[in-house]
Coordinates of C-alpha atoms and ligand atoms in Angstrom, one line a residue:
X26 CA 0.0 0.0 0.0
X27 CA 1.5 3.4 -0.9
X28 CA 0.7 6.9 0.4
X29 CA -1.9 7.4 -2.3
X30 CA -3.9 4.3 -1.5
X31 CA -3.3 4.5 2.3
X32 CA -6.5 6.5 2.7
X33 CA -8.7 4.0 1.1
X34 CA -8.4 1.3 3.8
X35 CA -8.1 3.9 6.6
X36 CA -11.3 5.7 5.8
X37 CA -13.2 2.5 6.3
X38 CA -11.7 1.9 9.7
X39 CA -11.3 5.4 11.2
X40 CA -13.9 8.1 11.6
X41 CA -12.1 11.3 10.5
X42 CA -15.2 13.6 10.8
X43 CA -14.9 14.9 14.4
X44 CA -11.3 16.1 14.6
X45 CA -11.1 19.7 13.2
X46 CA -7.4 19.8 12.3
X47 CA -5.3 22.9 13.0
X48 CA -3.5 24.8 10.2
X49 CA -4.6 22.0 7.8
X50 CA -6.6 21.9 4.6
X51 CA -9.2 19.7 6.3
X52 CA -11.1 18.7 3.2
X53 CA -7.9 18.0 1.2
X54 CA -6.4 16.0 4.1
X55 CA -9.5 13.9 4.8
X56 CA -9.8 13.0 1.2
X57 CA -6.2 11.5 1.3
X58 CA -5.1 11.4 4.9
X59 CA -1.4 11.0 5.9
X60 CA -1.4 9.3 9.3
X61 CA 1.6 8.5 11.4
X62 CA 1.5 5.8 14.0
X63 CA 5.0 5.5 15.4
X64 CA 8.3 7.4 15.8
X65 CA 11.8 6.5 16.8
X66 CA 15.0 8.3 16.4
X67 CA 15.1 10.0 13.0
X68 CA 12.0 8.2 11.7
X69 CA 8.3 8.1 11.7
X70 CA 6.3 5.0 10.8
X71 CA 3.1 5.5 8.7
X72 CA 0.0 3.5 9.1
X73 CA 1.1 1.3 6.2
X74 CA 4.4 0.6 7.9
X75 CA 6.6 2.8 5.8
X76 CA 9.6 4.5 7.4
X77 CA 9.7 8.3 6.9
X78 CA 12.8 10.4 7.7
X79 CA 11.8 13.3 9.8
X80 CA 13.2 16.3 8.0
X81 CA 11.6 18.8 10.3
X82 CA 11.9 17.4 13.9
X83 CA 8.1 17.2 14.0
X84 CA 7.3 20.9 13.9
X85 CA 10.8 22.1 14.7
X86 CA 10.5 20.6 18.1
X87 CA 11.9 17.1 18.5
X88 CA 15.5 18.2 18.7
X89 CA 16.8 15.1 20.5
X90 CA 15.1 12.7 18.1
X91 CA 11.9 10.6 18.7
X92 CA 11.1 8.2 21.4
X93 CA 13.8 9.1 23.9
X94 CA 13.5 6.6 26.7
X95 CA 15.1 8.8 29.3
X96 CA 12.3 11.3 28.7
X97 CA 9.5 8.7 28.6
X98 CA 10.8 7.2 31.9
X99 CA 11.0 10.6 33.6
X100 CA 7.5 11.4 32.6
X101 CA 6.2 7.9 33.7
X102 CA 8.0 8.1 37.1
X103 CA 6.7 11.6 37.7
X104 CA 3.1 10.6 36.9
X105 CA 3.4 7.7 39.2
X106 CA 4.7 10.0 42.0
X107 CA 2.5 13.0 41.5
X108 CA 0.3 13.6 38.4
X109 CA -0.5 17.2 39.1
X110 CA 0.0 19.9 41.6
X111 CA -1.5 23.4 41.5
X112 CA 0.9 26.1 40.2
X113 CA -0.8 29.0 41.9
X114 CA 0.3 29.7 45.5
X115 CA 1.7 26.2 45.6
X116 CA 4.8 24.6 44.2
X117 CA 6.6 21.4 43.5
X118 CA 10.3 20.8 43.4
X119 CA 10.7 19.8 39.8
X120 CA 9.2 23.0 38.6
X121 CA 12.1 24.8 40.3
X122 CA 14.6 22.3 39.0
X123 CA 13.3 22.6 35.5
X124 CA 13.6 26.4 35.7
X125 CA 17.2 26.1 36.9
X126 CA 18.0 23.7 34.0
X127 CA 16.5 26.1 31.5
X128 CA 18.1 29.2 33.1
X129 CA 21.5 27.4 32.8
X130 CA 21.4 27.5 29.0
X131 CA 20.0 31.0 28.6
X132 CA 22.2 34.0 28.0
X133 CA 23.8 35.3 31.2
X134 CA 21.4 37.4 33.1
X135 CA 18.2 35.9 31.7
X136 CA 17.6 33.5 34.5
X137 CA 14.0 34.1 35.6
X138 CA 11.8 31.5 34.0
X139 CA 8.0 31.8 33.7
X140 CA 6.4 28.6 32.4
X141 CA 3.5 28.3 30.0
X142 CA 2.3 25.6 27.6
X143 CA 2.7 26.7 24.0
X144 CA 4.7 29.1 22.0
X145 CA 1.6 31.3 21.6
X146 CA 1.2 31.5 25.4
X147 CA 4.9 32.3 25.8
X148 CA 4.6 35.2 23.4
X149 CA 1.5 36.6 25.1
X150 CA 3.3 36.1 28.5
X151 CA 6.4 38.0 27.3
X152 CA 4.3 40.9 25.9
X153 CA 2.4 41.1 29.2
X154 CA 5.6 41.0 31.3
X155 CA 6.9 43.9 29.1
X156 CA 3.8 45.9 29.8
X157 CA 3.9 45.0 33.5
X158 CA 7.6 46.0 33.8
X159 CA 7.1 49.5 32.3
X160 CA 4.0 50.0 34.5
X161 CA 5.9 48.9 37.6
X162 CA 8.7 51.4 36.9
X163 CA 6.2 54.2 36.5
X164 CA 6.0 54.3 32.7
X165 CA 2.7 52.7 32.2
X166 CA 2.1 54.8 29.1
X167 CA 4.6 52.6 27.3
X168 CA 2.1 50.3 25.7
X169 CA 2.9 50.2 22.1
X170 CA 4.4 47.0 20.6
X171 CA 6.5 46.5 17.5
X172 CA 6.6 43.3 15.6
X173 CA 7.8 42.5 12.1
X174 CA 6.2 41.6 8.8
X175 CA 6.3 37.9 8.1
X176 CA 6.9 37.3 11.8
X177 CA 5.2 34.3 13.3
X178 CA 4.5 34.7 17.0
X179 CA 1.8 32.2 17.5
X180 CA -1.9 32.5 17.3
X181 CA -3.1 34.3 20.5
X182 CA -4.5 37.7 19.9
X183 CA -1.2 39.2 21.1
X184 CA 0.8 36.9 18.8
X185 CA -1.2 37.6 15.7
X186 CA -1.2 41.3 16.4
X187 CA 2.6 41.6 16.6
X188 CA 3.0 38.8 14.0
X189 CA 3.2 39.6 10.3
X190 CA 1.7 36.6 8.5
X191 CA -1.2 38.1 6.5
X192 CA -3.3 34.9 6.4
X193 CA -3.1 34.5 10.2
X194 CA -4.4 38.1 10.7
X195 CA -7.0 38.5 7.9
X196 CA -10.1 37.0 9.5
X197 CA -9.4 38.7 12.8
X198 CA -8.4 42.1 11.6
X199 CA -10.9 44.1 13.6
X200 CA -9.9 42.4 16.8
X201 CA -6.2 42.7 16.8
X202 CA -4.7 44.6 19.7
X203 CA -4.2 48.3 19.1
X204 CA -1.0 50.2 19.1
X205 CA 1.2 47.8 17.1
X206 CA 3.6 48.7 14.3
X207 CA 5.7 46.3 12.2
X208 CA 9.2 46.5 11.0
X209 CA 9.8 45.5 7.4
X210 CA 10.8 41.9 6.9
X211 CA 14.4 41.2 5.7
X212 CA 13.7 39.0 2.7
X213 CA 15.2 40.3 -0.5
X214 CA 15.8 38.0 -3.6
X215 CA 17.7 40.7 -5.6
X216 CA 20.3 41.3 -2.9
X217 CA 20.4 38.1 -0.9
X218 CA 19.4 35.1 -2.9
X219 CA 21.3 31.9 -2.2
X220 CA 23.0 33.4 0.9
X221 CA 24.8 30.9 3.0
X222 CA 24.3 31.9 6.6
X223 CA 23.7 35.6 7.3
X224 CA 23.1 37.7 4.2
X225 CA 25.6 40.5 3.8
X226 CA 22.8 42.8 2.6
X227 CA 20.0 44.2 4.7
X228 CA 21.5 45.2 8.1
X229 CA 20.2 48.7 7.4
X230 CA 16.6 47.5 7.6
X231 CA 16.9 47.7 11.4
X232 CA 17.1 51.5 11.1
X233 CA 13.4 51.4 10.3
X234 CA 12.9 51.0 14.1
X235 CA 14.2 54.6 14.5
X236 CA 11.5 55.8 12.0
X237 CA 8.8 54.1 14.1
X238 CA 10.2 55.4 17.3
X239 CA 10.3 58.9 15.9
X240 CA 6.7 58.6 14.8
X241 CA 5.3 57.5 18.2
X242 CA 8.0 58.8 20.6
X243 CA 10.0 56.2 22.6
X244 CA 8.1 57.1 25.7
X245 CA 5.1 55.3 24.4
X246 CA 6.8 52.1 23.2
X247 CA 7.0 49.0 25.4
X248 CA 8.8 46.4 23.4
X249 CA 10.0 45.1 20.1
X250 CA 9.5 41.4 19.3
X251 CA 11.2 39.5 16.5
X252 CA 12.3 36.0 15.8
X253 CA 16.1 36.1 15.6
X254 CA 15.7 33.8 12.6
X255 CA 12.2 33.9 11.2
X256 CA 11.1 30.2 11.0
X257 CA 7.5 29.6 10.0
X258 CA 7.5 32.1 7.3
X259 CA 10.1 30.1 5.5
X260 CA 13.5 30.6 7.3
X261 CA 14.6 34.2 6.9
X262 CA 18.1 34.6 8.3
X263 CA 18.9 38.0 9.8
X264 CA 21.2 40.1 7.7
X265 CA 24.7 40.8 9.2
X266 CA 24.5 43.5 11.9
X267 CA 20.7 43.6 11.9
X268 CA 20.0 42.2 15.3
X269 CA 22.9 44.1 16.9
X270 CA 21.4 47.3 15.5
X271 CA 17.9 46.5 16.9
X272 CA 19.5 45.9 20.3
X273 CA 21.4 49.2 20.1
X274 CA 18.2 51.2 19.2
X275 CA 16.1 49.5 21.8
X276 CA 18.7 50.2 24.5
X277 CA 19.0 53.8 23.5
X278 CA 15.3 54.3 23.9
X279 CA 14.5 52.2 26.9
X280 CA 12.5 49.8 24.8
X281 CA 12.5 46.1 25.7
X282 CA 13.8 43.6 23.1
X283 CA 12.1 40.3 23.0
X284 CA 13.5 37.4 20.9
X285 CA 11.0 34.8 20.0
X286 CA 13.1 31.7 20.2
X287 CA 10.3 29.2 20.0
X288 CA 12.0 27.6 17.1
X289 CA 15.6 28.7 17.5
X290 CA 15.9 27.8 21.2
X291 CA 17.8 24.6 22.3
X292 CA 20.3 24.0 19.6
X293 CA 18.6 24.7 16.3
X294 CA 21.2 27.2 15.1
X295 CA 24.2 25.4 16.7
X296 CA 24.1 27.1 20.1
X297 CA 21.8 26.9 23.0
X298 CA 20.0 30.0 21.8
X299 CA 20.1 32.2 18.7
X300 CA 20.9 35.1 21.2
X301 CA 24.1 33.3 22.1
X302 CA 24.9 32.4 18.5
X303 CA 24.5 36.0 17.3
X304 CA 26.0 37.5 20.5
X305 CA 23.0 39.7 21.0
X306 CA 21.2 39.5 24.4
X307 CA 17.6 40.5 24.5
X308 CA 15.6 41.4 27.6
X309 CA 13.1 38.6 27.2
X310 CA 13.3 35.3 25.4
X311 CA 10.3 33.1 24.5
X312 CA 10.9 29.4 24.1
X313 CA 8.8 26.2 23.6
X314 CA 9.0 23.3 21.2
X315 CA 12.4 21.7 22.0
X316 CA 12.3 22.8 25.7
X317 CA 11.3 19.2 26.5
X318 CA 11.7 17.6 23.1
X319 CA 8.0 18.2 22.5
X320 CA 7.1 15.3 24.8
X321 CA 4.5 17.2 26.7
X322 CA 3.2 20.7 25.9
X323 CA 5.5 23.3 27.6
X324 CA 6.9 26.7 26.9
X325 CA 8.6 29.4 28.9
X326 CA 9.8 33.0 29.0
X327 CA 13.2 33.9 30.3
X328 CA 13.3 37.4 31.8
X329 CA 16.3 39.4 32.9
X330 CA 16.8 39.9 36.7
X331 CA 16.0 43.6 36.3
X332 CA 12.6 43.0 34.7
X333 CA 11.8 40.3 37.2
X334 CA 12.9 42.3 40.2
X335 CA 11.1 45.5 39.0
X336 CA 7.8 43.6 38.8
X337 CA 8.3 41.5 41.9
X338 CA 9.2 44.5 44.0
X339 CA 6.3 46.6 42.8
X340 CA 3.7 45.0 45.0
X341 CA 3.1 44.7 48.7
X342 CA 4.9 41.9 50.5
X343 CA 1.9 39.5 50.4
X344 CA 0.4 40.6 47.1
X345 CA 0.5 38.7 43.8
X346 CA 2.8 40.7 41.6
X347 CA 1.8 39.5 38.2
X348 CA -1.7 38.5 37.5
X349 CA -0.9 36.0 34.9
X350 CA -0.3 32.2 34.7
X351 CA -1.8 28.9 33.5
X352 CA -3.3 25.9 35.3
X353 CA -0.6 23.9 33.6
X354 CA 2.3 26.2 34.1
X355 CA 5.2 23.9 35.0
X356 CA 3.0 20.8 34.9
X357 CA 4.9 18.1 36.7
X358 CA 5.0 15.8 33.6
X359 CA 6.2 18.6 31.4
X360 CA 8.8 19.7 33.9
X361 CA 10.1 16.1 34.3
X362 CA 10.3 15.9 30.5
X363 CA 12.1 19.2 30.4
X364 CA 14.7 18.1 33.0
X365 CA 15.4 14.8 31.2
X366 CA 15.6 16.6 27.8
X367 CA 18.0 19.2 29.1
X368 CA 20.2 16.4 30.5
X369 CA 20.2 14.7 27.1
X370 CA 21.2 17.9 25.3
X371 CA 24.1 18.3 27.8
X372 CA 25.2 14.7 27.9
X373 CA 25.2 14.3 24.1
X374 CA 26.4 17.8 23.3
X375 CA 23.6 18.2 20.9
X376 CA 23.9 22.0 20.5
X377 CA 27.5 21.7 19.4
X378 CA 26.6 18.7 17.3
X379 CA 24.2 20.9 15.4
X380 CA 27.0 23.4 14.8
X381 CA 29.2 20.5 13.6
X382 CA 26.6 19.2 11.2
X383 CA 25.7 22.7 9.9
X384 CA 28.3 22.9 7.1
X385 CA 27.2 19.5 5.8
X386 CA 23.6 20.6 5.9
X387 CA 24.5 23.8 4.1
X388 CA 26.5 22.0 1.4
X389 CA 23.6 19.5 0.9
X390 CA 20.8 22.0 0.7
X391 CA 22.7 24.4 -1.7
X392 CA 23.3 21.5 -4.1
X393 CA 19.6 22.0 -5.0
X394 CA 20.5 25.3 -6.7
X395 CA 19.7 25.0 -10.4
X396 CA 17.1 22.2 -9.9
X397 CA 13.6 22.7 -11.3
X398 CA 11.7 25.6 -9.9
X399 CA 14.3 26.5 -7.3
X400 CA 14.6 30.3 -6.9
X401 CA 16.3 30.7 -3.5
X402 CA 18.0 28.6 -0.9
X403 CA 18.9 29.8 2.6
X404 CA 20.2 28.2 5.8
X405 CA 21.7 28.6 9.2
X406 CA 22.6 25.9 11.7
X407 CA 20.2 23.0 11.1
X408 CA 17.4 25.1 9.6
X409 CA 17.0 25.8 5.9
X410 CA 14.6 26.6 3.2
X411 CA 14.3 26.0 -0.6
X412 CA 12.0 28.6 -2.2
X413 CA 10.2 27.5 -5.4
X414 CA 8.7 29.5 -8.3
X415 CA 4.9 29.6 -7.7
X416 CA 2.8 27.9 -10.3
X417 CA 0.8 30.5 -12.2
X418 CA -2.5 31.1 -10.5
X419 CA -2.0 28.5 -7.9
X420 CA 0.3 29.8 -5.1
X421 CA 1.4 27.1 -2.8
X422 CA 0.4 24.2 -5.1
X423 CA 3.9 23.4 -6.3
X424 CA 5.4 23.2 -2.8
X425 CA 2.4 21.0 -1.7
X426 CA 3.1 18.7 -4.6
X427 CA 6.8 18.6 -3.7
X428 CA 5.9 17.9 -0.1
X429 CA 3.6 15.0 -1.2
X430 CA 6.2 13.5 -3.5
X431 CA 8.8 13.6 -0.6
X432 CA 6.3 12.0 1.7
X433 CA 5.7 9.2 -0.8
X434 CA 9.4 8.8 -1.2
X435 CA 10.0 8.6 2.6
X436 CA 11.0 12.1 3.7
X437 CA 8.9 14.5 5.7
X438 CA 9.4 18.1 4.9
X439 CA 7.5 21.3 5.8
X440 CA 6.0 23.6 3.3
X441 CA 4.7 27.1 3.7
X442 CA 3.5 28.9 0.6
X443 CA 5.9 27.8 -2.0
X444 CA 8.8 27.3 0.4
X445 CA 10.1 24.0 1.6
X446 CA 11.5 24.2 5.1
X447 CA 13.9 21.8 6.8
X448 CA 14.9 21.4 10.4
X449 CA 15.9 17.8 11.2
X450 CA 16.5 16.5 14.7
X451 CA 20.0 17.5 15.9
X452 CA 20.9 13.8 15.9
X453 CA 20.7 13.7 12.1
X454 CA 23.8 12.1 10.4
X455 CA 25.6 12.7 7.1
X456 CA 23.7 10.0 5.2
X457 CA 20.3 11.2 6.4
X458 CA 21.1 14.7 5.4
X459 CA 22.1 13.5 1.9
X460 CA 19.0 11.3 1.7
X461 CA 16.7 14.2 2.6
X462 CA 18.0 16.5 -0.1
X463 CA 18.5 13.8 -2.7
X464 CA 14.8 13.0 -2.2
X465 CA 13.8 16.6 -2.6
X466 CA 15.8 16.7 -5.8
X467 CA 14.0 13.7 -7.2
X468 CA 10.7 15.1 -6.1
X469 CA 11.4 18.4 -7.9
X470 CA 12.0 16.5 -11.1
X471 CA 8.7 14.7 -10.8
X472 CA 6.4 17.6 -10.2
X473 CA 5.1 20.2 -12.7
Ligands
PLP507 C1 8.6 31.8 16.6 C2 7.3 31.2 17.0 N1 6.6 31.7 18.0 C3 5.5 31.2 18.5 C4 5.0 30.0 17.9 C5 3.7 29.4 18.5 O1 3.9 28.2 19.1 P1 2.7 27.3 19.4 O2 2.3 26.7 18.1 O3 3.3 26.3 20.4 O4 1.6 28.1 20.1 C6 5.7 29.4 16.9 C7 5.2 28.1 16.3 O5 5.7 27.7 15.3 C8 6.9 30.0 16.4 O6 7.6 29.4 15.4

């Protein structure tokens, strides 16, 4: 049974009608479902027992590879010991231990960790902390937020407001939070096509922040939020000097800089964080996905001591300082998975392994230059994208076809618009990297 016929037998066994799938073309999917039933190491297993190489670490999240027994055992043991404990006005030891583990790999000074359950929640948490911080220091009029075109910051109202993905905003346009501006995105085919690592062109785009600040006055602006490497929009690598310039301008005007590291956190670019990789320290970092290898939903915000202390010291001794949190913040099972995952990252040196494999990944992905429909290739660490010419009148269709061909041939890739994105688990080896891109090449020769 192949991927095309897989749905025929499945649809007779499985009722697909109740599950409303997220970010999915539901009608298209249910007409020809792609169902996975197992995962181990670098591979998924499909319902018809085919092995599929995971070219995207799930959704940029399974950085240590699938089915890690240390994580499974940690979760199992924790659930046997204590399944749940309230996170408001009560604590449990492994929440604190997980926070220490995460703090240990954050840039120096960003060691106050607030837990949430998804990247979207982490983003909204960071935005709220930024507002609470300014208010606590007597500048409560600093409420404006600045995001970036093509930025993806999740799907909460805060996230889609600062985010810059038109389709994610369109239906909710009237309900976006007010007082938000957007920096221009940094994608430019004319000046930066086929860049390896950081494009030399485009650092000046950070100056646009000065224009927005001049328009509103810095005294009204709370924070700037950007992904250091934009992931979901199709892997846009920051131009040389760009992030440094944003940092400089934010510092000059007392504006907080938030790096959304939901994708880049925990080794993706070959360092613990993109902040560390680029040598630019923001005031707040959002993270999720690989924080616990995606075993149990979990996310977090790392805040600087200054932000934390300002908020914490703003209230009376027995008052709740920040009216924010989630029933499942630092859920015991998620925290256990987090601790076990961070131990794996350290023990196996996976962040430096990603740095080591990055040149091989770069060489392999750039070999696709000149193949049918390819119009740009970009990469950093173990993340990369191949942008295709869109088919006339059918944007996204060509990348979908390429994605389907790859899936039939045993490789899972991501596609967004007409961009194919790659982010394998950090355990990927040379042969698997070659296989991923050889499969993409073959797929490109078979589509129209
Ligand atoms: C940079 C960034 N921020 C936030 C999110 C939202 O994360 P979640 O889907 O866990 O809400 C994502 C998800 O891909 C992301 O890439």
